[in-house]
């Protein structure tokens, strides 16, 4: 498996976790929850909130063996957060984060390092849809390939025939209004570049 294949696999893993987090039920802390001396609700004693937080935390934690957990109690909206990260080739490549506020509002954060910058899917849970996450994950996959291949045509032909759909090159050539030979040449060139990167 090439490094690019590993990156695409991690992008998809993060996307799947993002979709699972999107489906989490996230009730606010009950107004009847007991409060600490500082007047902030004791999260652990609110059965619905704590159960929802535990489920979301465990989903996000699947992405990392050593997640960073934090509890912020002195903010205007107290919240819990989890931040996870994964590395490829010794460098951090992907992050998954989830912030769950006492008000029931949550933020999903998926980040991927492309060259020297980060591409992020970062929004309130209620503002995202499965389609939003799917489209943005597909865009990150394309960005990973484009960064490696440096050719838009090779990137698209390789992605469509080898990564996304694994469709026949001749079928993709028909859709693309290109000759099967042209598509085949671009895919072969892309494979050579990706293999060369690993040598």
PDB file of C-alpha atoms in Angstrom:
ATOM      1  CA  UNK A   1       0.000   0.000   0.000  1.00  0.00           C
ATOM      2  CA  UNK A   2       1.437   3.379  -1.009  1.00  0.00           C
ATOM      3  CA  UNK A   3       1.529   6.390   1.293  1.00  0.00           C
ATOM      4  CA  UNK A   4      -1.193   7.990  -0.843  1.00  0.00           C
ATOM      5  CA  UNK A   5      -3.379   4.894  -0.372  1.00  0.00           C
ATOM      6  CA  UNK A   6      -2.791   5.149   3.388  1.00  0.00           C
ATOM      7  CA  UNK A   7      -3.813   8.802   3.346  1.00  0.00           C
ATOM      8  CA  UNK A   8      -6.988   8.099   1.399  1.00  0.00           C
ATOM      9  CA  UNK A   9      -7.818   5.253   3.785  1.00  0.00           C
ATOM     10  CA  UNK A  10      -7.418   7.610   6.775  1.00  0.00           C
ATOM     11  CA  UNK A  11      -9.556  10.279   5.071  1.00  0.00           C
ATOM     12  CA  UNK A  12     -12.312   7.716   4.637  1.00  0.00           C
ATOM     13  CA  UNK A  13     -11.965   6.466   8.232  1.00  0.00           C
ATOM     14  CA  UNK A  14     -12.286  10.010   9.537  1.00  0.00           C
ATOM     15  CA  UNK A  15     -15.279  10.581   7.260  1.00  0.00           C
ATOM     16  CA  UNK A  16     -17.012   7.479   8.612  1.00  0.00           C
ATOM     17  CA  UNK A  17     -16.461   8.652  12.173  1.00  0.00           C
ATOM     18  CA  UNK A  18     -17.766  12.093  11.177  1.00  0.00           C
ATOM     19  CA  UNK A  19     -20.943  10.462   9.846  1.00  0.00           C
ATOM     20  CA  UNK A  20     -21.360   8.480  13.070  1.00  0.00           C
ATOM     21  CA  UNK A  21     -20.876  11.653  15.147  1.00  0.00           C
ATOM     22  CA  UNK A  22     -23.452  13.390  12.972  1.00  0.00           C
ATOM     23  CA  UNK A  23     -26.016  10.790  14.031  1.00  0.00           C
ATOM     24  CA  UNK A  24     -25.364  11.136  17.776  1.00  0.00           C
ATOM     25  CA  UNK A  25     -28.218  12.392  19.890  1.00  0.00           C
ATOM     26  CA  UNK A  26     -26.899  15.360  21.907  1.00  0.00           C
ATOM     27  CA  UNK A  27     -29.341  16.618  24.535  1.00  0.00           C
ATOM     28  CA  UNK A  28     -28.439  19.653  26.644  1.00  0.00           C
ATOM     29  CA  UNK A  29     -27.675  19.297  30.320  1.00  0.00           C
ATOM     30  CA  UNK A  30     -30.959  19.146  32.215  1.00  0.00           C
ATOM     31  CA  UNK A  31     -31.864  22.273  34.109  1.00  0.00           C
ATOM     32  CA  UNK A  32     -32.390  19.988  37.086  1.00  0.00           C
ATOM     33  CA  UNK A  33     -28.834  18.646  36.992  1.00  0.00           C
ATOM     34  CA  UNK A  34     -26.975  19.143  40.270  1.00  0.00           C
ATOM     35  CA  UNK A  35     -24.463  21.996  40.244  1.00  0.00           C
ATOM     36  CA  UNK A  36     -21.000  22.242  41.710  1.00  0.00           C
ATOM     37  CA  UNK A  37     -19.785  25.016  44.020  1.00  0.00           C
ATOM     38  CA  UNK A  38     -19.034  27.134  40.948  1.00  0.00           C
ATOM     39  CA  UNK A  39     -22.671  26.975  39.794  1.00  0.00           C
ATOM     40  CA  UNK A  40     -21.812  24.827  36.766  1.00  0.00           C
ATOM     41  CA  UNK A  41     -23.818  21.632  36.234  1.00  0.00           C
ATOM     42  CA  UNK A  42     -22.092  18.417  37.181  1.00  0.00           C
ATOM     43  CA  UNK A  43     -22.051  16.739  33.776  1.00  0.00           C
ATOM     44  CA  UNK A  44     -21.494  13.229  35.079  1.00  0.00           C
ATOM     45  CA  UNK A  45     -24.661  13.386  37.159  1.00  0.00           C
ATOM     46  CA  UNK A  46     -26.917  14.218  34.211  1.00  0.00           C
ATOM     47  CA  UNK A  47     -27.718  10.753  32.887  1.00  0.00           C
ATOM     48  CA  UNK A  48     -28.847  11.799  29.374  1.00  0.00           C
ATOM     49  CA  UNK A  49     -26.032  14.283  28.744  1.00  0.00           C
ATOM     50  CA  UNK A  50     -23.310  12.042  30.162  1.00  0.00           C
ATOM     51  CA  UNK A  51     -24.530   8.997  28.239  1.00  0.00           C
ATOM     52  CA  UNK A  52     -24.573  11.014  24.985  1.00  0.00           C
ATOM     53  CA  UNK A  53     -21.119  12.463  25.679  1.00  0.00           C
ATOM     54  CA  UNK A  54     -19.699   9.008  26.443  1.00  0.00           C
ATOM     55  CA  UNK A  55     -21.054   7.628  23.167  1.00  0.00           C
ATOM     56  CA  UNK A  56     -19.634  10.522  21.098  1.00  0.00           C
ATOM     57  CA  UNK A  57     -16.315  10.415  22.963  1.00  0.00           C
ATOM     58  CA  UNK A  58     -15.938   6.692  22.312  1.00  0.00           C
ATOM     59  CA  UNK A  59     -16.718   7.137  18.590  1.00  0.00           C
ATOM     60  CA  UNK A  60     -14.095   9.856  18.172  1.00  0.00           C
ATOM     61  CA  UNK A  61     -11.576   7.948  20.297  1.00  0.00           C
ATOM     62  CA  UNK A  62     -11.632   5.072  17.776  1.00  0.00           C
ATOM     63  CA  UNK A  63      -9.469   7.294  15.560  1.00  0.00           C
ATOM     64  CA  UNK A  64      -6.584   7.518  18.045  1.00  0.00           C
ATOM     65  CA  UNK A  65      -5.072   5.281  20.709  1.00  0.00           C
ATOM     66  CA  UNK A  66      -4.195   8.292  22.876  1.00  0.00           C
ATOM     67  CA  UNK A  67      -6.920  10.950  22.465  1.00  0.00           C
ATOM     68  CA  UNK A  68      -6.748  14.360  24.099  1.00  0.00           C
ATOM     69  CA  UNK A  69      -9.760  14.970  26.324  1.00  0.00           C
ATOM     70  CA  UNK A  70     -10.641  18.308  27.854  1.00  0.00           C
ATOM     71  CA  UNK A  71     -13.370  19.721  30.007  1.00  0.00           C
ATOM     72  CA  UNK A  72     -13.910  23.462  29.916  1.00  0.00           C
ATOM     73  CA  UNK A  73     -15.996  24.728  32.816  1.00  0.00           C
ATOM     74  CA  UNK A  74     -15.129  28.430  32.960  1.00  0.00           C
ATOM     75  CA  UNK A  75     -16.319  29.277  29.443  1.00  0.00           C
ATOM     76  CA  UNK A  76     -19.647  31.004  28.745  1.00  0.00           C
ATOM     77  CA  UNK A  77     -20.910  27.589  27.637  1.00  0.00           C
ATOM     78  CA  UNK A  78     -19.177  24.783  29.561  1.00  0.00           C
ATOM     79  CA  UNK A  79     -18.293  21.858  27.323  1.00  0.00           C
ATOM     80  CA  UNK A  80     -16.384  18.663  26.844  1.00  0.00           C
ATOM     81  CA  UNK A  81     -14.092  18.089  23.875  1.00  0.00           C
ATOM     82  CA  UNK A  82     -12.080  15.269  22.390  1.00  0.00           C
ATOM     83  CA  UNK A  83      -9.270  15.710  19.874  1.00  0.00           C
ATOM     84  CA  UNK A  84      -7.658  12.755  18.135  1.00  0.00           C
ATOM     85  CA  UNK A  85      -4.906  12.541  15.558  1.00  0.00           C
ATOM     86  CA  UNK A  86      -3.274  10.031  13.232  1.00  0.00           C
ATOM     87  CA  UNK A  87       0.151  10.037  11.625  1.00  0.00           C
ATOM     88  CA  UNK A  88       1.527   8.748   8.345  1.00  0.00           C
ATOM     89  CA  UNK A  89       5.257   8.487   7.822  1.00  0.00           C
ATOM     90  CA  UNK A  90       5.888  10.011  11.241  1.00  0.00           C
ATOM     91  CA  UNK A  91       3.956  13.217  10.461  1.00  0.00           C
ATOM     92  CA  UNK A  92       0.514  14.150  11.681  1.00  0.00           C
ATOM     93  CA  UNK A  93      -1.905  13.816   8.775  1.00  0.00           C
ATOM     94  CA  UNK A  94      -5.455  13.728  10.154  1.00  0.00           C
ATOM     95  CA  UNK A  95      -7.404  14.968  13.177  1.00  0.00           C
ATOM     96  CA  UNK A  96     -10.909  14.192  14.412  1.00  0.00           C
ATOM     97  CA  UNK A  97     -12.498  16.430  17.026  1.00  0.00           C
ATOM     98  CA  UNK A  98     -15.865  16.714  18.737  1.00  0.00           C
ATOM     99  CA  UNK A  99     -16.971  19.470  21.098  1.00  0.00           C
ATOM    100  CA  UNK A 100     -20.189  18.942  23.098  1.00  0.00           C
ATOM    101  CA  UNK A 101     -21.579  21.918  24.983  1.00  0.00           C
ATOM    102  CA  UNK A 102     -23.830  21.929  28.017  1.00  0.00           C
ATOM    103  CA  UNK A 103     -26.403  23.641  25.778  1.00  0.00           C
ATOM    104  CA  UNK A 104     -26.521  20.547  23.524  1.00  0.00           C
ATOM    105  CA  UNK A 105     -24.719  22.252  20.643  1.00  0.00           C
ATOM    106  CA  UNK A 106     -21.867  20.264  19.146  1.00  0.00           C
ATOM    107  CA  UNK A 107     -19.077  20.895  16.667  1.00  0.00           C
ATOM    108  CA  UNK A 108     -17.599  18.203  14.423  1.00  0.00           C
ATOM    109  CA  UNK A 109     -14.062  18.827  13.210  1.00  0.00           C
ATOM    110  CA  UNK A 110     -12.222  16.689  10.641  1.00  0.00           C
ATOM    111  CA  UNK A 111      -8.830  17.992   9.457  1.00  0.00           C
ATOM    112  CA  UNK A 112      -6.312  16.738   6.910  1.00  0.00           C
ATOM    113  CA  UNK A 113      -2.838  18.005   6.104  1.00  0.00           C
ATOM    114  CA  UNK A 114      -2.313  18.651   2.411  1.00  0.00           C
ATOM    115  CA  UNK A 115       1.191  19.942   1.640  1.00  0.00           C
ATOM    116  CA  UNK A 116       1.810  22.771   4.142  1.00  0.00           C
ATOM    117  CA  UNK A 117      -1.812  23.562   4.997  1.00  0.00           C
ATOM    118  CA  UNK A 118      -4.855  21.933   6.563  1.00  0.00           C
ATOM    119  CA  UNK A 119      -8.194  21.169   4.880  1.00  0.00           C
ATOM    120  CA  UNK A 120     -11.008  21.106   7.430  1.00  0.00           C
ATOM    121  CA  UNK A 121     -14.609  20.035   7.742  1.00  0.00           C
ATOM    122  CA  UNK A 122     -15.598  22.065  10.774  1.00  0.00           C
ATOM    123  CA  UNK A 123     -19.152  23.023  11.627  1.00  0.00           C
ATOM    124  CA  UNK A 124     -21.976  22.652  14.113  1.00  0.00           C
ATOM    125  CA  UNK A 125     -23.510  19.190  14.029  1.00  0.00           C
ATOM    126  CA  UNK A 126     -26.931  20.678  13.233  1.00  0.00           C
ATOM    127  CA  UNK A 127     -25.503  22.545  10.210  1.00  0.00           C
ATOM    128  CA  UNK A 128     -23.976  19.439   8.597  1.00  0.00           C
ATOM    129  CA  UNK A 129     -25.609  16.675   6.588  1.00  0.00           C
ATOM    130  CA  UNK A 130     -24.274  13.296   5.536  1.00  0.00           C
ATOM    131  CA  UNK A 131     -24.114  14.657   1.988  1.00  0.00           C
ATOM    132  CA  UNK A 132     -22.000  17.633   3.160  1.00  0.00           C
ATOM    133  CA  UNK A 133     -19.512  15.326   4.833  1.00  0.00           C
ATOM    134  CA  UNK A 134     -19.437  12.940   1.857  1.00  0.00           C
ATOM    135  CA  UNK A 135     -18.765  15.715  -0.640  1.00  0.00           C
ATOM    136  CA  UNK A 136     -16.045  17.261   1.491  1.00  0.00           C
ATOM    137  CA  UNK A 137     -14.376  13.899   2.092  1.00  0.00           C
ATOM    138  CA  UNK A 138     -14.375  13.304  -1.691  1.00  0.00           C
ATOM    139  CA  UNK A 139     -12.800  16.750  -2.177  1.00  0.00           C
ATOM    140  CA  UNK A 140     -10.054  15.886   0.327  1.00  0.00           C
ATOM    141  CA  UNK A 141      -9.369  12.593  -1.488  1.00  0.00           C
ATOM    142  CA  UNK A 142      -8.992  14.524  -4.751  1.00  0.00           C
ATOM    143  CA  UNK A 143      -6.736  17.067  -3.056  1.00  0.00           C
ATOM    144  CA  UNK A 144      -4.475  14.295  -1.718  1.00  0.00           C
ATOM    145  CA  UNK A 145      -4.133  12.809  -5.204  1.00  0.00           C
ATOM    146  CA  UNK A 146      -3.737  16.181  -6.935  1.00  0.00           C
ATOM    147  CA  UNK A 147      -0.979  17.141  -4.511  1.00  0.00           C
ATOM    148  CA  UNK A 148       0.927  13.962  -5.360  1.00  0.00           C
ATOM    149  CA  UNK A 149       0.243  13.750  -9.101  1.00  0.00           C
ATOM    150  CA  UNK A 150       0.410  17.453 -10.037  1.00  0.00           C
ATOM    151  CA  UNK A 151      -1.830  16.765 -13.058  1.00  0.00           C
ATOM    152  CA  UNK A 152      -5.581  17.460 -13.017  1.00  0.00           C
ATOM    153  CA  UNK A 153      -6.308  14.990 -15.840  1.00  0.00           C
ATOM    154  CA  UNK A 154      -4.286  12.169 -14.286  1.00  0.00           C
ATOM    155  CA  UNK A 155      -5.786  12.900 -10.872  1.00  0.00           C
ATOM    156  CA  UNK A 156      -9.364  12.701 -12.131  1.00  0.00           C
ATOM    157  CA  UNK A 157      -8.841   9.621 -14.307  1.00  0.00           C
ATOM    158  CA  UNK A 158      -6.975   7.748 -11.559  1.00  0.00           C
ATOM    159  CA  UNK A 159      -9.504   8.739  -8.877  1.00  0.00           C
ATOM    160  CA  UNK A 160     -12.520   7.708 -10.947  1.00  0.00           C
ATOM    161  CA  UNK A 161     -11.111   4.386 -12.158  1.00  0.00           C
ATOM    162  CA  UNK A 162      -8.865   3.263  -9.292  1.00  0.00           C
ATOM    163  CA  UNK A 163      -9.997   4.965  -6.105  1.00  0.00           C
ATOM    164  CA  UNK A 164     -13.598   6.119  -6.120  1.00  0.00           C
ATOM    165  CA  UNK A 165     -15.615   3.763  -8.261  1.00  0.00           C
ATOM    166  CA  UNK A 166     -13.087   1.333  -9.708  1.00  0.00           C
ATOM    167  CA  UNK A 167     -15.102   1.666 -12.912  1.00  0.00           C
ATOM    168  CA  UNK A 168     -13.773   0.282 -16.170  1.00  0.00           C
ATOM    169  CA  UNK A 169     -11.477   2.705 -17.917  1.00  0.00           C
ATOM    170  CA  UNK A 170     -13.437   2.362 -21.169  1.00  0.00           C
ATOM    171  CA  UNK A 171     -16.713   3.313 -19.429  1.00  0.00           C
ATOM    172  CA  UNK A 172     -15.045   6.320 -17.801  1.00  0.00           C
ATOM    173  CA  UNK A 173     -13.525   7.290 -21.167  1.00  0.00           C
ATOM    174  CA  UNK A 174     -17.043   7.305 -22.673  1.00  0.00           C
ATOM    175  CA  UNK A 175     -18.362   9.495 -19.845  1.00  0.00           C
ATOM    176  CA  UNK A 176     -15.379  11.785 -20.168  1.00  0.00           C
ATOM    177  CA  UNK A 177     -15.546  11.976 -23.982  1.00  0.00           C
ATOM    178  CA  UNK A 178     -11.932  10.838 -24.219  1.00  0.00           C
ATOM    179  CA  UNK A 179     -10.341   7.875 -25.955  1.00  0.00           C
ATOM    180  CA  UNK A 180      -9.847   4.740 -23.866  1.00  0.00           C
ATOM    181  CA  UNK A 181      -6.143   4.903 -24.721  1.00  0.00           C
ATOM    182  CA  UNK A 182      -5.846   8.457 -23.338  1.00  0.00           C
ATOM    183  CA  UNK A 183      -7.487   7.435 -20.058  1.00  0.00           C
ATOM    184  CA  UNK A 184      -5.330   4.292 -19.869  1.00  0.00           C
ATOM    185  CA  UNK A 185      -2.154   6.319 -20.450  1.00  0.00           C
ATOM    186  CA  UNK A 186      -3.078   8.817 -17.737  1.00  0.00           C
ATOM    187  CA  UNK A 187      -3.910   6.098 -15.227  1.00  0.00           C
ATOM    188  CA  UNK A 188      -0.642   4.277 -15.985  1.00  0.00           C
ATOM    189  CA  UNK A 189       1.296   7.534 -15.583  1.00  0.00           C
ATOM    190  CA  UNK A 190      -0.433   8.220 -12.270  1.00  0.00           C
ATOM    191  CA  UNK A 191       0.408   4.729 -10.992  1.00  0.00           C
ATOM    192  CA  UNK A 192       4.049   5.189 -11.975  1.00  0.00           C
ATOM    193  CA  UNK A 193       4.220   8.527 -10.148  1.00  0.00           C
ATOM    194  CA  UNK A 194       2.603   7.097  -7.018  1.00  0.00           C
ATOM    195  CA  UNK A 195       4.939   4.084  -7.019  1.00  0.00           C
ATOM    196  CA  UNK A 196       7.931   6.346  -7.629  1.00  0.00           C
ATOM    197  CA  UNK A 197       6.984   8.422  -4.580  1.00  0.00           C
ATOM    198  CA  UNK A 198       7.250   5.314  -2.431  1.00  0.00           C
ATOM    199  CA  UNK A 199      10.648   4.148  -3.781  1.00  0.00           C
TER     200      UNK A 199
END
